[in-house]
């Protein structure tokens, strides 16, 4: 007999508001797993899905129950649970986790309509990314690991301006208005999910420049829950100690405003966590090896793997600061989690056959 556990899909949840770096994070994650994820071949060109050898990333916008017109008519945003079908989301994520293919709807971001569904086969690793991966408790319970990208309002604003003004020709006023309009629903339905995340990447304005409001230099925190099976938080120098580290000096080139790391235990929504923080940015990415060599539990397979990944994708946004560094590290932690879970599953039937 075949044990159902053998083929079980690992399910990862990635939550964030739109425009907050989810697709950049996914590119870093799939790269760690050895191959870039691509849209399904021969399918709907507006599919939101990405597939690699190991990983399938599905976008939870596909579970919108109200299309653009429907939302407009009912006066609800895409962030509102009423615009989303959590029953279907639960059924399909559960089916995939158990090894059953599903016909998943497609939300077409161009037309704002729901397109005919696409076939999704159970992958080794399923990532569900979007606004609500941890909103519904049934879906949440299916997650083997969850991540929340927490972009502070100031930084979100700076990124949106950069993208929507420079690339899409929107006015400053219209960007402000759209952020304001989303905020109540964001606060009510999206933000609270961070309390459930196993890892949170929090992106804040720098504290190295007094009254900075450019949003270019960032202070980034990696908040890691303690006691999560197969996940041992990263630490700096000495596990459990509280540490402040300014590595600029002989080994690291730092121009103004410098780089500052911090590490220590903390509490987050009543949970015990470890927090690693980086404020500032790297001048020379190859020198990251110096920082990497002082971090422990980073789940690399060889010395310098974090630095190698960062150099490989130096063109991705955030590669010179804590956003890229921590996204890369979380990617390595997820690979480690996957390998540990696979190994523990491979052992079980072996033991059974011995008996
Ligand atoms: P999402 O998939 O959540 O919509 P993306 O990964 O496409 O987000 O990023 C949206 C935009 O936000 C990018 O084009 C870029 O301008 C900006 N951005 C994302 N991540 C970063 C980062 N780490 N540093 C600076 N800008 C970023
Ligand atoms: C998607 C995104 C949302 C965005 C929406 C646009 O669902 O995930 O973040 O708000 O599209 O909605 P709209 O009602 O403006 O078409």
mmCIF file of C-alpha atoms and ligand atoms in Angstrom:
data_model
loop_
_atom_site.group_PDB
_atom_site.id
_atom_site.type_symbol
_atom_site.label_atom_id
_atom_site.label_comp_id
_atom_site.label_asym_id
_atom_site.label_seq_id
_atom_site.Cartn_x
_atom_site.Cartn_y
_atom_site.Cartn_z
ATOM 1 C CA UNK A 1 0.000 0.000 0.000
ATOM 2 C CA UNK A 2 1.032 3.532 -0.702
ATOM 3 C CA UNK A 3 1.219 6.006 2.140
ATOM 4 C CA UNK A 4 -0.704 9.177 1.388
ATOM 5 C CA UNK A 5 1.983 11.176 3.154
ATOM 6 C CA UNK A 6 4.587 10.350 0.491
ATOM 7 C CA UNK A 7 3.316 12.632 -2.202
ATOM 8 C CA UNK A 8 1.966 15.311 0.065
ATOM 9 C CA UNK A 9 2.434 18.808 -1.221
ATOM 10 C CA UNK A 10 4.128 21.326 1.048
ATOM 11 C CA UNK A 11 1.967 24.446 1.232
ATOM 12 C CA UNK A 12 3.465 27.894 1.822
ATOM 13 C CA UNK A 13 1.401 31.050 2.330
ATOM 14 C CA UNK A 14 2.759 34.452 1.331
ATOM 15 C CA UNK A 15 0.647 37.446 2.316
ATOM 16 C CA UNK A 16 1.080 41.098 1.430
ATOM 17 C CA UNK A 17 -0.739 44.006 -0.047
ATOM 18 C CA UNK A 18 -0.367 44.337 -3.799
ATOM 19 C CA UNK A 19 2.736 46.170 -4.969
ATOM 20 C CA UNK A 20 4.647 45.120 -1.865
ATOM 21 C CA UNK A 21 7.225 42.829 -3.400
ATOM 22 C CA UNK A 22 5.521 39.421 -3.525
ATOM 23 C CA UNK A 23 6.581 38.627 -7.066
ATOM 24 C CA UNK A 24 10.153 39.719 -6.354
ATOM 25 C CA UNK A 25 10.162 37.447 -3.314
ATOM 26 C CA UNK A 26 8.771 34.553 -5.402
ATOM 27 C CA UNK A 27 11.575 34.997 -7.929
ATOM 28 C CA UNK A 28 14.152 34.792 -5.149
ATOM 29 C CA UNK A 29 12.444 31.748 -3.631
ATOM 30 C CA UNK A 30 12.148 29.729 -6.845
ATOM 31 C CA UNK A 31 15.763 30.581 -7.679
ATOM 32 C CA UNK A 32 16.851 29.006 -4.386
ATOM 33 C CA UNK A 33 14.963 25.874 -5.443
ATOM 34 C CA UNK A 34 17.019 25.754 -8.602
ATOM 35 C CA UNK A 35 14.844 27.123 -11.372
ATOM 36 C CA UNK A 36 12.862 30.164 -12.382
ATOM 37 C CA UNK A 37 9.100 29.701 -12.380
ATOM 38 C CA UNK A 38 7.310 30.415 -15.670
ATOM 39 C CA UNK A 39 3.671 30.906 -16.683
ATOM 40 C CA UNK A 40 1.984 27.639 -17.750
ATOM 41 C CA UNK A 41 2.774 26.768 -21.371
ATOM 42 C CA UNK A 42 -0.010 26.897 -23.914
ATOM 43 C CA UNK A 43 -2.591 28.167 -21.461
ATOM 44 C CA UNK A 44 -4.368 31.457 -20.921
ATOM 45 C CA UNK A 45 -1.761 34.209 -21.443
ATOM 46 C CA UNK A 46 -3.399 36.111 -18.586
ATOM 47 C CA UNK A 47 -2.918 33.231 -16.126
ATOM 48 C CA UNK A 48 -1.455 34.396 -12.813
ATOM 49 C CA UNK A 49 0.175 31.032 -12.087
ATOM 50 C CA UNK A 50 3.920 30.350 -12.145
ATOM 51 C CA UNK A 51 5.368 26.862 -12.451
ATOM 52 C CA UNK A 52 8.875 25.437 -12.011
ATOM 53 C CA UNK A 53 10.099 21.836 -11.582
ATOM 54 C CA UNK A 54 9.349 21.834 -7.894
ATOM 55 C CA UNK A 55 7.106 24.769 -7.230
ATOM 56 C CA UNK A 56 3.747 26.105 -8.332
ATOM 57 C CA UNK A 57 2.803 29.621 -7.272
ATOM 58 C CA UNK A 58 -0.866 30.490 -7.404
ATOM 59 C CA UNK A 59 -2.225 33.973 -6.965
ATOM 60 C CA UNK A 60 -5.189 34.193 -4.626
ATOM 61 C CA UNK A 61 -6.775 36.930 -6.749
ATOM 62 C CA UNK A 62 -8.010 33.920 -8.754
ATOM 63 C CA UNK A 63 -10.490 33.302 -5.941
ATOM 64 C CA UNK A 64 -12.197 36.660 -6.394
ATOM 65 C CA UNK A 65 -15.907 35.845 -6.373
ATOM 66 C CA UNK A 66 -16.786 39.338 -7.571
ATOM 67 C CA UNK A 67 -15.183 40.634 -10.726
ATOM 68 C CA UNK A 68 -14.257 44.299 -11.229
ATOM 69 C CA UNK A 69 -17.801 45.298 -12.210
ATOM 70 C CA UNK A 70 -19.299 43.245 -9.381
ATOM 71 C CA UNK A 71 -17.040 44.958 -6.866
ATOM 72 C CA UNK A 72 -17.925 48.356 -8.236
ATOM 73 C CA UNK A 73 -21.674 47.600 -8.093
ATOM 74 C CA UNK A 74 -21.521 46.284 -4.541
ATOM 75 C CA UNK A 75 -19.080 48.992 -3.422
ATOM 76 C CA UNK A 76 -16.491 46.540 -2.082
ATOM 77 C CA UNK A 77 -12.755 46.393 -2.697
ATOM 78 C CA UNK A 78 -10.736 43.296 -3.638
ATOM 79 C CA UNK A 79 -9.458 43.296 -0.050
ATOM 80 C CA UNK A 80 -12.943 42.660 1.330
ATOM 81 C CA UNK A 81 -13.592 38.977 2.146
ATOM 82 C CA UNK A 82 -17.021 39.397 0.513
ATOM 83 C CA UNK A 83 -15.252 39.743 -2.839
ATOM 84 C CA UNK A 84 -13.479 36.384 -2.370
ATOM 85 C CA UNK A 85 -14.556 32.728 -2.344
ATOM 86 C CA UNK A 86 -12.865 31.160 0.674
ATOM 87 C CA UNK A 87 -14.859 27.916 0.419
ATOM 88 C CA UNK A 88 -13.416 27.234 -3.010
ATOM 89 C CA UNK A 89 -9.943 28.383 -1.939
ATOM 90 C CA UNK A 90 -10.046 25.923 0.959
ATOM 91 C CA UNK A 91 -11.369 23.024 -1.134
ATOM 92 C CA UNK A 92 -8.775 23.491 -3.848
ATOM 93 C CA UNK A 93 -5.744 24.036 -1.607
ATOM 94 C CA UNK A 94 -6.812 20.965 0.402
ATOM 95 C CA UNK A 95 -7.237 18.885 -2.757
ATOM 96 C CA UNK A 96 -3.803 19.914 -4.058
ATOM 97 C CA UNK A 97 -2.226 19.176 -0.695
ATOM 98 C CA UNK A 98 -3.735 15.695 -0.846
ATOM 99 C CA UNK A 99 -2.457 15.123 -4.366
ATOM 100 C CA UNK A 100 -5.595 15.822 -6.400
ATOM 101 C CA UNK A 101 -5.524 18.177 -9.420
ATOM 102 C CA UNK A 102 -8.015 21.049 -9.514
ATOM 103 C CA UNK A 103 -9.642 23.325 -12.068
ATOM 104 C CA UNK A 104 -8.736 26.699 -10.604
ATOM 105 C CA UNK A 105 -10.486 29.865 -11.766
ATOM 106 C CA UNK A 106 -8.426 32.677 -13.311
ATOM 107 C CA UNK A 107 -8.959 36.313 -12.407
ATOM 108 C CA UNK A 108 -7.918 38.307 -15.448
ATOM 109 C CA UNK A 109 -6.114 41.428 -14.233
ATOM 110 C CA UNK A 110 -6.380 43.029 -17.657
ATOM 111 C CA UNK A 111 -10.125 42.657 -18.230
ATOM 112 C CA UNK A 112 -11.159 42.495 -14.571
ATOM 113 C CA UNK A 113 -13.246 39.405 -15.404
ATOM 114 C CA UNK A 114 -13.138 35.764 -14.308
ATOM 115 C CA UNK A 115 -11.771 33.647 -17.166
ATOM 116 C CA UNK A 116 -12.401 29.908 -17.706
ATOM 117 C CA UNK A 117 -10.445 27.810 -15.201
ATOM 118 C CA UNK A 118 -7.013 26.208 -15.694
ATOM 119 C CA UNK A 119 -5.873 22.768 -14.576
ATOM 120 C CA UNK A 120 -3.430 22.816 -11.656
ATOM 121 C CA UNK A 121 -1.578 19.601 -10.824
ATOM 122 C CA UNK A 122 -0.283 18.983 -7.314
ATOM 123 C CA UNK A 123 3.341 20.199 -7.140
ATOM 124 C CA UNK A 124 6.010 19.343 -4.571
ATOM 125 C CA UNK A 125 5.697 22.854 -3.195
ATOM 126 C CA UNK A 126 2.595 24.971 -3.546
ATOM 127 C CA UNK A 127 2.863 28.676 -2.765
ATOM 128 C CA UNK A 128 -0.355 30.579 -2.333
ATOM 129 C CA UNK A 129 0.381 34.282 -2.576
ATOM 130 C CA UNK A 130 -1.934 37.198 -2.301
ATOM 131 C CA UNK A 131 -4.061 39.288 -0.038
ATOM 132 C CA UNK A 132 -5.632 36.550 2.123
ATOM 133 C CA UNK A 133 -3.611 33.342 2.552
ATOM 134 C CA UNK A 134 -4.025 33.415 6.343
ATOM 135 C CA UNK A 135 -7.465 34.993 6.590
ATOM 136 C CA UNK A 136 -9.664 31.877 6.618
ATOM 137 C CA UNK A 137 -8.805 29.506 9.477
ATOM 138 C CA UNK A 138 -9.412 26.408 7.326
ATOM 139 C CA UNK A 139 -6.934 27.590 4.686
ATOM 140 C CA UNK A 140 -4.520 28.736 7.382
ATOM 141 C CA UNK A 141 -4.498 25.270 8.920
ATOM 142 C CA UNK A 142 -3.356 23.813 5.600
ATOM 143 C CA UNK A 143 -0.198 25.961 5.556
ATOM 144 C CA UNK A 144 3.100 24.313 6.450
ATOM 145 C CA UNK A 145 4.772 27.715 6.650
ATOM 146 C CA UNK A 146 3.541 31.276 6.351
ATOM 147 C CA UNK A 147 5.168 34.597 5.569
ATOM 148 C CA UNK A 148 3.845 38.139 5.801
ATOM 149 C CA UNK A 149 5.526 41.051 4.003
ATOM 150 C CA UNK A 150 4.791 44.039 6.178
ATOM 151 C CA UNK A 151 5.564 47.229 4.299
ATOM 152 C CA UNK A 152 5.046 50.320 6.437
ATOM 153 C CA UNK A 153 2.809 53.043 5.030
ATOM 154 C CA UNK A 154 5.683 55.444 4.402
ATOM 155 C CA UNK A 155 7.614 52.886 2.366
ATOM 156 C CA UNK A 156 4.528 51.610 0.536
ATOM 157 C CA UNK A 157 3.857 55.160 -0.494
ATOM 158 C CA UNK A 158 7.395 55.669 -1.767
ATOM 159 C CA UNK A 159 7.278 52.432 -3.806
ATOM 160 C CA UNK A 160 3.853 53.180 -5.257
ATOM 161 C CA UNK A 161 4.939 56.636 -6.305
ATOM 162 C CA UNK A 162 8.006 55.234 -7.956
ATOM 163 C CA UNK A 163 5.999 52.649 -9.877
ATOM 164 C CA UNK A 164 2.709 54.387 -10.597
ATOM 165 C CA UNK A 165 4.087 57.823 -11.342
ATOM 166 C CA UNK A 166 7.212 56.860 -13.211
ATOM 167 C CA UNK A 167 5.899 53.789 -15.023
ATOM 168 C CA UNK A 168 2.156 54.281 -15.251
ATOM 169 C CA UNK A 169 1.796 58.049 -15.450
ATOM 170 C CA UNK A 170 -0.551 58.447 -12.434
ATOM 171 C CA UNK A 171 -0.618 61.722 -10.510
ATOM 172 C CA UNK A 172 0.618 62.111 -6.939
ATOM 173 C CA UNK A 173 -2.914 63.009 -5.838
ATOM 174 C CA UNK A 174 -4.473 59.927 -7.419
ATOM 175 C CA UNK A 175 -1.871 57.650 -5.817
ATOM 176 C CA UNK A 176 -2.535 59.205 -2.412
ATOM 177 C CA UNK A 177 -6.274 58.804 -2.928
ATOM 178 C CA UNK A 178 -6.011 55.151 -3.931
ATOM 179 C CA UNK A 179 -3.857 54.312 -0.915
ATOM 180 C CA UNK A 180 -6.269 56.132 1.402
ATOM 181 C CA UNK A 181 -9.277 54.365 -0.142
ATOM 182 C CA UNK A 182 -7.743 50.936 0.442
ATOM 183 C CA UNK A 183 -6.530 51.633 3.951
ATOM 184 C CA UNK A 184 -9.659 50.798 6.016
ATOM 185 C CA UNK A 185 -10.041 47.388 4.354
ATOM 186 C CA UNK A 186 -6.312 46.806 4.498
ATOM 187 C CA UNK A 187 -6.335 47.456 8.242
ATOM 188 C CA UNK A 188 -9.422 45.314 8.786
ATOM 189 C CA UNK A 189 -8.659 42.256 6.647
ATOM 190 C CA UNK A 190 -5.048 42.123 5.474
ATOM 191 C CA UNK A 191 -2.821 43.510 8.210
ATOM 192 C CA UNK A 192 -4.232 41.289 11.031
ATOM 193 C CA UNK A 193 -2.934 38.185 9.248
ATOM 194 C CA UNK A 194 0.613 38.989 10.335
ATOM 195 C CA UNK A 195 -0.108 37.631 13.806
ATOM 196 C CA UNK A 196 -0.349 34.128 12.276
ATOM 197 C CA UNK A 197 2.843 34.308 10.191
ATOM 198 C CA UNK A 198 5.837 32.109 11.009
ATOM 199 C CA UNK A 199 8.083 34.795 9.519
ATOM 200 C CA UNK A 200 7.393 38.483 8.977
ATOM 201 C CA UNK A 201 9.593 40.786 6.916
ATOM 202 C CA UNK A 202 8.857 44.290 8.159
ATOM 203 C CA UNK A 203 10.076 47.207 6.055
ATOM 204 C CA UNK A 204 10.421 50.599 7.745
ATOM 205 C CA UNK A 205 12.058 53.933 7.002
ATOM 206 C CA UNK A 206 15.686 54.165 8.115
ATOM 207 C CA UNK A 207 16.622 55.411 11.551
ATOM 208 C CA UNK A 208 20.127 56.264 10.373
ATOM 209 C CA UNK A 209 19.042 59.509 8.698
ATOM 210 C CA UNK A 210 17.131 61.888 10.979
ATOM 211 C CA UNK A 211 13.627 62.676 9.628
ATOM 212 C CA UNK A 212 14.177 60.718 6.436
ATOM 213 C CA UNK A 213 11.141 60.720 4.198
ATOM 214 C CA UNK A 214 12.582 59.589 0.904
ATOM 215 C CA UNK A 215 11.962 55.920 1.609
ATOM 216 C CA UNK A 216 15.156 54.922 -0.208
ATOM 217 C CA UNK A 217 17.233 53.758 2.715
ATOM 218 C CA UNK A 218 15.354 51.048 4.615
ATOM 219 C CA UNK A 219 15.323 49.456 8.022
ATOM 220 C CA UNK A 220 14.203 45.857 7.640
ATOM 221 C CA UNK A 221 13.275 43.388 10.360
ATOM 222 C CA UNK A 222 13.035 39.635 10.026
ATOM 223 C CA UNK A 223 10.669 38.452 12.754
ATOM 224 C CA UNK A 224 10.857 34.691 13.259
ATOM 225 C CA UNK A 225 8.480 32.694 15.431
ATOM 226 C CA UNK A 226 10.079 30.385 17.984
ATOM 227 C CA UNK A 227 8.974 26.778 18.327
ATOM 228 C CA UNK A 228 7.945 26.189 14.708
ATOM 229 C CA UNK A 229 8.749 22.617 13.708
ATOM 230 C CA UNK A 230 11.542 22.332 11.110
ATOM 231 C CA UNK A 231 12.271 26.066 11.366
ATOM 232 C CA UNK A 232 15.126 27.301 13.531
ATOM 233 C CA UNK A 233 15.438 31.089 13.575
ATOM 234 C CA UNK A 234 18.550 32.735 12.198
ATOM 235 C CA UNK A 235 20.838 34.400 14.721
ATOM 236 C CA UNK A 236 23.716 36.832 14.871
ATOM 237 C CA UNK A 237 26.805 35.858 16.934
ATOM 238 C CA UNK A 238 25.093 34.311 19.956
ATOM 239 C CA UNK A 239 21.657 32.715 19.994
ATOM 240 C CA UNK A 240 19.269 34.425 22.384
ATOM 241 C CA UNK A 241 21.527 37.383 23.219
ATOM 242 C CA UNK A 242 20.675 40.961 22.362
ATOM 243 C CA UNK A 243 23.183 42.358 19.926
ATOM 244 C CA UNK A 244 23.837 45.593 18.088
ATOM 245 C CA UNK A 245 26.450 45.465 15.351
ATOM 246 C CA UNK A 246 27.868 48.140 13.088
ATOM 247 C CA UNK A 247 30.001 46.148 10.650
ATOM 248 C CA UNK A 248 31.435 49.154 8.822
ATOM 249 C CA UNK A 249 35.175 49.343 9.177
ATOM 250 C CA UNK A 250 38.040 47.337 7.838
ATOM 251 C CA UNK A 251 36.034 44.545 6.214
ATOM 252 C CA UNK A 252 33.010 46.382 4.880
ATOM 253 C CA UNK A 253 32.804 49.513 2.768
ATOM 254 C CA UNK A 254 30.031 51.753 4.052
ATOM 255 C CA UNK A 255 29.179 55.181 2.775
ATOM 256 C CA UNK A 256 26.676 57.481 4.504
ATOM 257 C CA UNK A 257 24.460 56.567 6.346
ATOM 258 C CA UNK A 258 26.197 53.273 7.069
ATOM 259 C CA UNK A 259 24.816 49.875 8.074
ATOM 260 C CA UNK A 260 23.539 48.732 11.414
ATOM 261 C CA UNK A 261 22.430 45.245 12.428
ATOM 262 C CA UNK A 262 20.501 44.254 15.511
ATOM 263 C CA UNK A 263 19.432 40.884 16.857
ATOM 264 C CA UNK A 264 17.572 39.641 19.870
ATOM 265 C CA UNK A 265 14.538 37.973 21.400
ATOM 266 C CA UNK A 266 11.214 39.782 21.458
ATOM 267 C CA UNK A 267 7.505 39.187 21.652
ATOM 268 C CA UNK A 268 5.148 39.624 18.691
ATOM 269 C CA UNK A 269 1.367 39.384 19.140
ATOM 270 C CA UNK A 270 1.971 37.355 22.280
ATOM 271 C CA UNK A 271 4.354 34.930 20.568
ATOM 272 C CA UNK A 272 7.986 34.462 21.407
ATOM 273 C CA UNK A 273 10.108 35.535 18.426
ATOM 274 C CA UNK A 274 13.689 36.226 17.375
ATOM 275 C CA UNK A 275 14.252 39.429 15.459
ATOM 276 C CA UNK A 276 17.123 40.158 13.089
ATOM 277 C CA UNK A 277 17.302 43.714 11.829
ATOM 278 C CA UNK A 278 19.310 45.506 9.182
ATOM 279 C CA UNK A 279 19.215 49.263 8.667
ATOM 280 C CA UNK A 280 21.064 50.851 5.751
ATOM 281 C CA UNK A 281 22.447 49.455 2.532
ATOM 282 C CA UNK A 282 25.438 47.682 1.071
ATOM 283 C CA UNK A 283 27.868 49.594 -1.122
ATOM 284 C CA UNK A 284 29.485 46.454 -2.465
ATOM 285 C CA UNK A 285 27.396 43.317 -2.682
ATOM 286 C CA UNK A 286 30.411 40.970 -2.787
ATOM 287 C CA UNK A 287 31.320 42.131 0.713
ATOM 288 C CA UNK A 288 28.061 40.677 1.969
ATOM 289 C CA UNK A 289 30.083 37.507 2.569
ATOM 290 C CA UNK A 290 31.491 39.247 5.645
ATOM 291 C CA UNK A 291 28.001 39.708 7.086
ATOM 292 C CA UNK A 292 26.923 36.228 5.997
ATOM 293 C CA UNK A 293 29.859 34.653 7.822
ATOM 294 C CA UNK A 294 28.584 36.124 11.100
ATOM 295 C CA UNK A 295 25.039 34.776 10.738
ATOM 296 C CA UNK A 296 24.076 31.301 11.932
ATOM 297 C CA UNK A 297 21.218 28.921 11.089
ATOM 298 C CA UNK A 298 20.902 30.394 7.606
ATOM 299 C CA UNK A 299 20.410 26.920 6.056
ATOM 300 C CA UNK A 300 22.983 27.348 3.311
ATOM 301 C CA UNK A 301 24.437 24.272 1.582
ATOM 302 C CA UNK A 302 27.872 25.849 1.172
ATOM 303 C CA UNK A 303 29.798 28.825 2.523
ATOM 304 C CA UNK A 304 28.704 32.001 0.752
ATOM 305 C CA UNK A 305 25.414 30.761 -0.700
ATOM 306 C CA UNK A 306 23.452 33.812 0.509
ATOM 307 C CA UNK A 307 25.979 36.149 -1.093
ATOM 308 C CA UNK A 308 25.961 34.103 -4.289
ATOM 309 C CA UNK A 309 22.152 34.309 -4.519
ATOM 310 C CA UNK A 310 22.198 38.038 -3.854
ATOM 311 C CA UNK A 311 24.858 38.621 -6.522
ATOM 312 C CA UNK A 312 22.979 36.449 -8.996
ATOM 313 C CA UNK A 313 19.901 38.653 -8.671
ATOM 314 C CA UNK A 314 21.541 41.993 -8.018
ATOM 315 C CA UNK A 315 19.126 43.547 -10.541
ATOM 316 C CA UNK A 316 16.041 42.656 -8.431
ATOM 317 C CA UNK A 317 14.605 45.464 -6.280
ATOM 318 C CA UNK A 318 16.003 45.494 -2.748
ATOM 319 C CA UNK A 319 19.245 43.653 -3.525
ATOM 320 C CA UNK A 320 21.406 46.171 -1.702
ATOM 321 C CA UNK A 321 19.439 46.118 1.541
ATOM 322 C CA UNK A 322 17.666 43.991 4.144
ATOM 323 C CA UNK A 323 14.627 43.291 1.953
ATOM 324 C CA UNK A 324 16.668 41.260 -0.521
ATOM 325 C CA UNK A 325 18.891 39.750 2.159
ATOM 326 C CA UNK A 326 16.016 38.550 4.326
ATOM 327 C CA UNK A 327 13.923 37.336 1.396
ATOM 328 C CA UNK A 328 16.910 35.257 0.282
ATOM 329 C CA UNK A 329 17.424 33.860 3.776
ATOM 330 C CA UNK A 330 13.713 32.980 4.112
ATOM 331 C CA UNK A 331 13.970 31.199 0.753
ATOM 332 C CA UNK A 332 16.848 29.093 2.118
ATOM 333 C CA UNK A 333 14.895 28.361 5.308
ATOM 334 C CA UNK A 334 11.943 27.147 3.225
ATOM 335 C CA UNK A 335 14.215 24.860 1.202
ATOM 336 C CA UNK A 336 15.522 23.451 4.481
ATOM 337 C CA UNK A 337 11.969 22.993 5.807
ATOM 338 C CA UNK A 338 11.014 21.173 2.611
ATOM 339 C CA UNK A 339 14.026 18.876 2.815
ATOM 340 C CA UNK A 340 13.470 18.071 6.491
ATOM 341 C CA UNK A 341 9.799 17.292 5.952
ATOM 342 C CA UNK A 342 10.572 15.133 2.917
ATOM 343 C CA UNK A 343 13.215 13.252 4.885
ATOM 344 C CA UNK A 344 10.863 12.641 7.805
ATOM 345 C CA UNK A 345 8.188 11.334 5.433
ATOM 346 C CA UNK A 346 10.637 9.075 3.647
ATOM 347 C CA UNK A 347 11.573 7.530 6.987
ATOM 348 C CA UNK A 348 8.076 6.626 8.088
ATOM 349 C CA UNK A 349 7.227 3.991 5.436
ATOM 350 C CA UNK A 350 10.736 2.586 5.797
ATOM 351 C CA UNK A 351 10.220 1.991 9.480
ATOM 352 C CA UNK A 352 6.812 0.473 8.802
ATOM 353 C CA UNK A 353 8.309 -1.988 6.317
ATOM 354 C CA UNK A 354 11.026 -2.974 8.789
ATOM 355 C CA UNK A 355 8.464 -3.902 11.419
HETATM 356 P P1 LIG B 1 3.709 42.531 -5.872
HETATM 357 O O1 LIG B 1 3.974 41.220 -6.544
HETATM 358 O O2 LIG B 1 3.429 42.367 -4.413
HETATM 359 O O3 LIG B 1 2.671 43.343 -6.546
HETATM 360 P P2 LIG B 1 6.329 43.368 -6.921
HETATM 361 O O4 LIG B 1 7.343 42.372 -6.483
HETATM 362 O O5 LIG B 1 5.865 43.287 -8.344
HETATM 363 O O6 LIG B 1 5.063 43.377 -5.928
HETATM 364 O O7 LIG B 1 6.903 44.812 -6.637
HETATM 365 C C1 LIG B 1 6.162 45.936 -6.992
HETATM 366 C C2 LIG B 1 7.055 47.170 -7.084
HETATM 367 O O8 LIG B 1 7.452 47.543 -5.776
HETATM 368 C C3 LIG B 1 8.347 46.949 -7.872
HETATM 369 O O9 LIG B 1 8.230 47.261 -9.218
HETATM 370 C C4 LIG B 1 9.295 47.905 -7.195
HETATM 371 O O10 LIG B 1 9.136 49.197 -7.742
HETATM 372 C C5 LIG B 1 8.797 47.956 -5.782
HETATM 373 N N1 LIG B 1 9.573 47.075 -4.906
HETATM 374 C C6 LIG B 1 9.299 45.795 -4.591
HETATM 375 N N2 LIG B 1 10.194 45.296 -3.739
HETATM 376 C C7 LIG B 1 11.066 46.301 -3.508
HETATM 377 C C8 LIG B 1 12.226 46.434 -2.691
HETATM 378 N N3 LIG B 1 12.658 45.410 -1.932
HETATM 379 N N4 LIG B 1 12.873 47.607 -2.691
HETATM 380 C C9 LIG B 1 12.433 48.637 -3.441
HETATM 381 N N5 LIG B 1 11.342 48.587 -4.214
HETATM 382 C C10 LIG B 1 10.669 47.448 -4.258
HETATM 383 C C1 LIG B 2 -6.392 42.721 -7.653
HETATM 384 C C2 LIG B 2 -5.370 43.140 -6.606
HETATM 385 C C3 LIG B 2 -5.925 44.177 -5.710
HETATM 386 C C4 LIG B 2 -6.418 45.342 -6.534
HETATM 387 C C5 LIG B 2 -7.451 44.841 -7.529
HETATM 388 C C6 LIG B 2 -7.908 45.944 -8.430
HETATM 389 O O1 LIG B 2 -7.371 41.957 -7.093
HETATM 390 O O2 LIG B 2 -4.928 42.065 -5.827
HETATM 391 O O3 LIG B 2 -4.945 44.596 -4.808
HETATM 392 O O4 LIG B 2 -6.975 46.296 -5.708
HETATM 393 O O5 LIG B 2 -6.948 43.824 -8.324
HETATM 394 O O6 LIG B 2 -9.217 46.065 -8.151
HETATM 395 P P1 LIG B 2 -10.172 47.048 -8.949
HETATM 396 O O7 LIG B 2 -11.477 46.852 -8.236
HETATM 397 O O8 LIG B 2 -9.552 48.392 -8.805
HETATM 398 O O9 LIG B 2 -10.167 46.494 -10.321
#
